[in-house]
Amino acid sequence: MSINWKKSLFVLVDIIIAVYLVLAVTVFNRPDEVYNVCSEVKINIQQGRVRGFLNTEDVKDQLVRAKVYPLGDFIDQVNGRKIEEALLKNPFVESAQCYKTHTGRVYINLSQRLPVIRVKADNGDDYYVDTYGNIMPNSQYVSDLVVATGAITKSYAQKVLSRVGNFLIEHPLWFSQAEQLNVLPDGTIEMIPLVGDHVVYLGQPTGLSRKFNRLSKFYKYGLSKAGWNKYSYISLEFDNQIICKKRSSL
């Protein structure tokens, strides 16, 4: 009996193609074991003009405590919405976004509420105020911010001091020069500068640009020649003038 080699070859090729297609469908429809679970969590915290309170370890710890930290979990069971909701419970988090990729990675992007001033009021209140005037609780972290003391209510801090704090942050020279603000009972403000042994009286915290422009010129053309410790008190309360009180010991 003769063998039809040509026909047999076609049959063999058909079998090989069929086997290849079965294997291909099986392999490509089955997730790679490497990507079956979350293999990496990338946490990105947006930075602002000032240093915030959040770091990646804190975010990780919060997610672990909430039992939603995804590392090692099956990637199709990672719930981005639950992760975002857990993070938004943190008073220092402004917004949170979580997404995952088919390669087994989970990305978490955060923007944080940024403090602009710290309040240590005479009534014992101790808290931070953020860029939008919201109260932020006292934190274990130390932030290099101007400290406001004196007769401060929370309403005053939110409406007035937040505006002053934003102004200082937008002007790096004054942000570094202003060490402390003291709020007097009538709502006016004194500034204790870092350089110079004197007090700067701002009066009502309005027209800050004009007042600090005058102070800048006075520092440049006045104190730089007369001496930084010549005056004990410098008042910027009134427009177009600066009133100084000489130190009694000089």
Coordinates of C-alpha atoms in Angstrom, one line a residue, residues 14-117:
D14 CA -2.8 21.2 9.9
I15 CA -2.3 19.3 13.2
I16 CA 0.7 21.5 14.1
I17 CA -1.3 24.7 13.3
A18 CA -4.2 23.5 15.4
V19 CA -2.0 22.7 18.3
Y20 CA -0.3 26.1 18.1
L21 CA -3.6 27.9 18.0
V22 CA -4.9 26.0 21.1
L23 CA -1.7 26.8 23.0
A24 CA -1.7 30.4 21.9
V25 CA -5.3 31.0 23.0
T26 CA -4.6 29.2 26.3
V27 CA -1.5 31.1 27.0
F28 CA -2.6 34.6 26.0
N29 CA -5.9 34.3 27.8
R30 CA -4.3 33.2 31.0
P31 CA -2.7 36.1 33.0
D32 CA 1.0 35.9 33.5
E33 CA 1.6 34.8 37.1
V34 CA 4.0 37.7 37.5
Y35 CA 1.3 40.2 36.8
N36 CA -1.5 38.3 38.7
V37 CA -0.7 40.2 41.9
C38 CA 0.3 43.7 42.8
S39 CA 4.1 43.7 42.7
E40 CA 4.7 47.4 43.3
V41 CA 3.0 50.4 44.9
K42 CA 4.1 53.8 43.7
I43 CA 3.1 56.7 45.9
N44 CA 3.6 60.2 44.5
I45 CA 3.0 63.2 46.8
Q46 CA 2.6 66.5 45.0
Q47 CA 4.9 69.2 46.6
G48 CA 3.9 72.8 46.9
R49 CA 5.6 76.1 47.8
V50 CA 6.0 75.0 51.4
R51 CA 6.8 71.6 52.9
G52 CA 3.7 69.6 53.8
F53 CA 3.3 67.0 56.5
L54 CA 2.9 63.9 54.3
N55 CA 5.6 61.3 53.4
T56 CA 5.3 58.0 51.6
E57 CA 5.8 56.0 54.8
D58 CA 2.9 57.7 56.5
V59 CA 0.7 57.0 53.5
K60 CA 1.7 53.4 53.4
D61 CA 1.1 53.0 57.2
Q62 CA -2.4 54.6 56.9
L63 CA -3.3 52.1 54.1
V64 CA -2.0 49.2 56.1
R65 CA -4.1 50.2 59.1
A66 CA -7.1 50.6 56.9
K67 CA -6.3 47.1 55.4
V68 CA -6.3 48.4 51.9
Y69 CA -2.6 48.4 51.1
P70 CA -2.5 46.5 47.8
L71 CA 1.0 45.1 47.7
G72 CA 0.7 41.3 47.2
D73 CA -3.1 41.4 46.5
F74 CA -4.6 40.0 43.3
I75 CA -4.5 42.9 41.0
D76 CA -8.1 42.4 39.8
Q77 CA -9.2 42.7 43.4
V78 CA -7.4 45.9 44.2
N79 CA -10.2 48.6 44.8
G80 CA -8.9 52.0 43.9
R81 CA -12.0 53.7 45.2
K82 CA -11.5 52.2 48.7
I83 CA -7.9 53.3 48.7
E84 CA -8.9 56.9 47.8
E85 CA -11.6 57.0 50.4
A86 CA -9.2 55.7 53.1
L87 CA -6.6 58.4 52.2
L88 CA -9.2 61.2 52.2
K89 CA -9.9 60.6 55.8
N90 CA -6.4 62.0 56.5
P91 CA -6.8 65.7 57.5
F92 CA -3.6 66.5 55.6
V93 CA -4.8 65.0 52.3
E94 CA -6.6 67.3 49.8
S95 CA -7.1 64.9 47.0
A96 CA -6.2 61.3 46.1
Q97 CA -6.2 59.3 42.9
C98 CA -5.4 55.6 42.6
Y99 CA -5.1 53.5 39.4
K100 CA -3.6 50.1 38.5
T101 CA -1.9 48.7 35.4
H102 CA -2.0 45.3 33.8
T103 CA 1.7 45.0 34.7
G104 CA 0.9 44.6 38.4
R105 CA 1.6 48.1 39.6
V106 CA -0.6 50.4 41.6
Y107 CA -0.1 54.1 41.4
I108 CA -1.3 56.5 44.1
N109 CA -1.1 60.3 43.5
L110 CA -1.8 62.7 46.3
S111 CA -2.1 66.4 46.7
Q112 CA -1.8 67.6 50.3
R113 CA -3.2 70.5 52.2
L114 CA -0.3 72.9 52.7
P115 CA 0.0 74.9 55.9
V116 CA 0.9 78.6 55.6
I117 CA 1.0 79.6 59.3

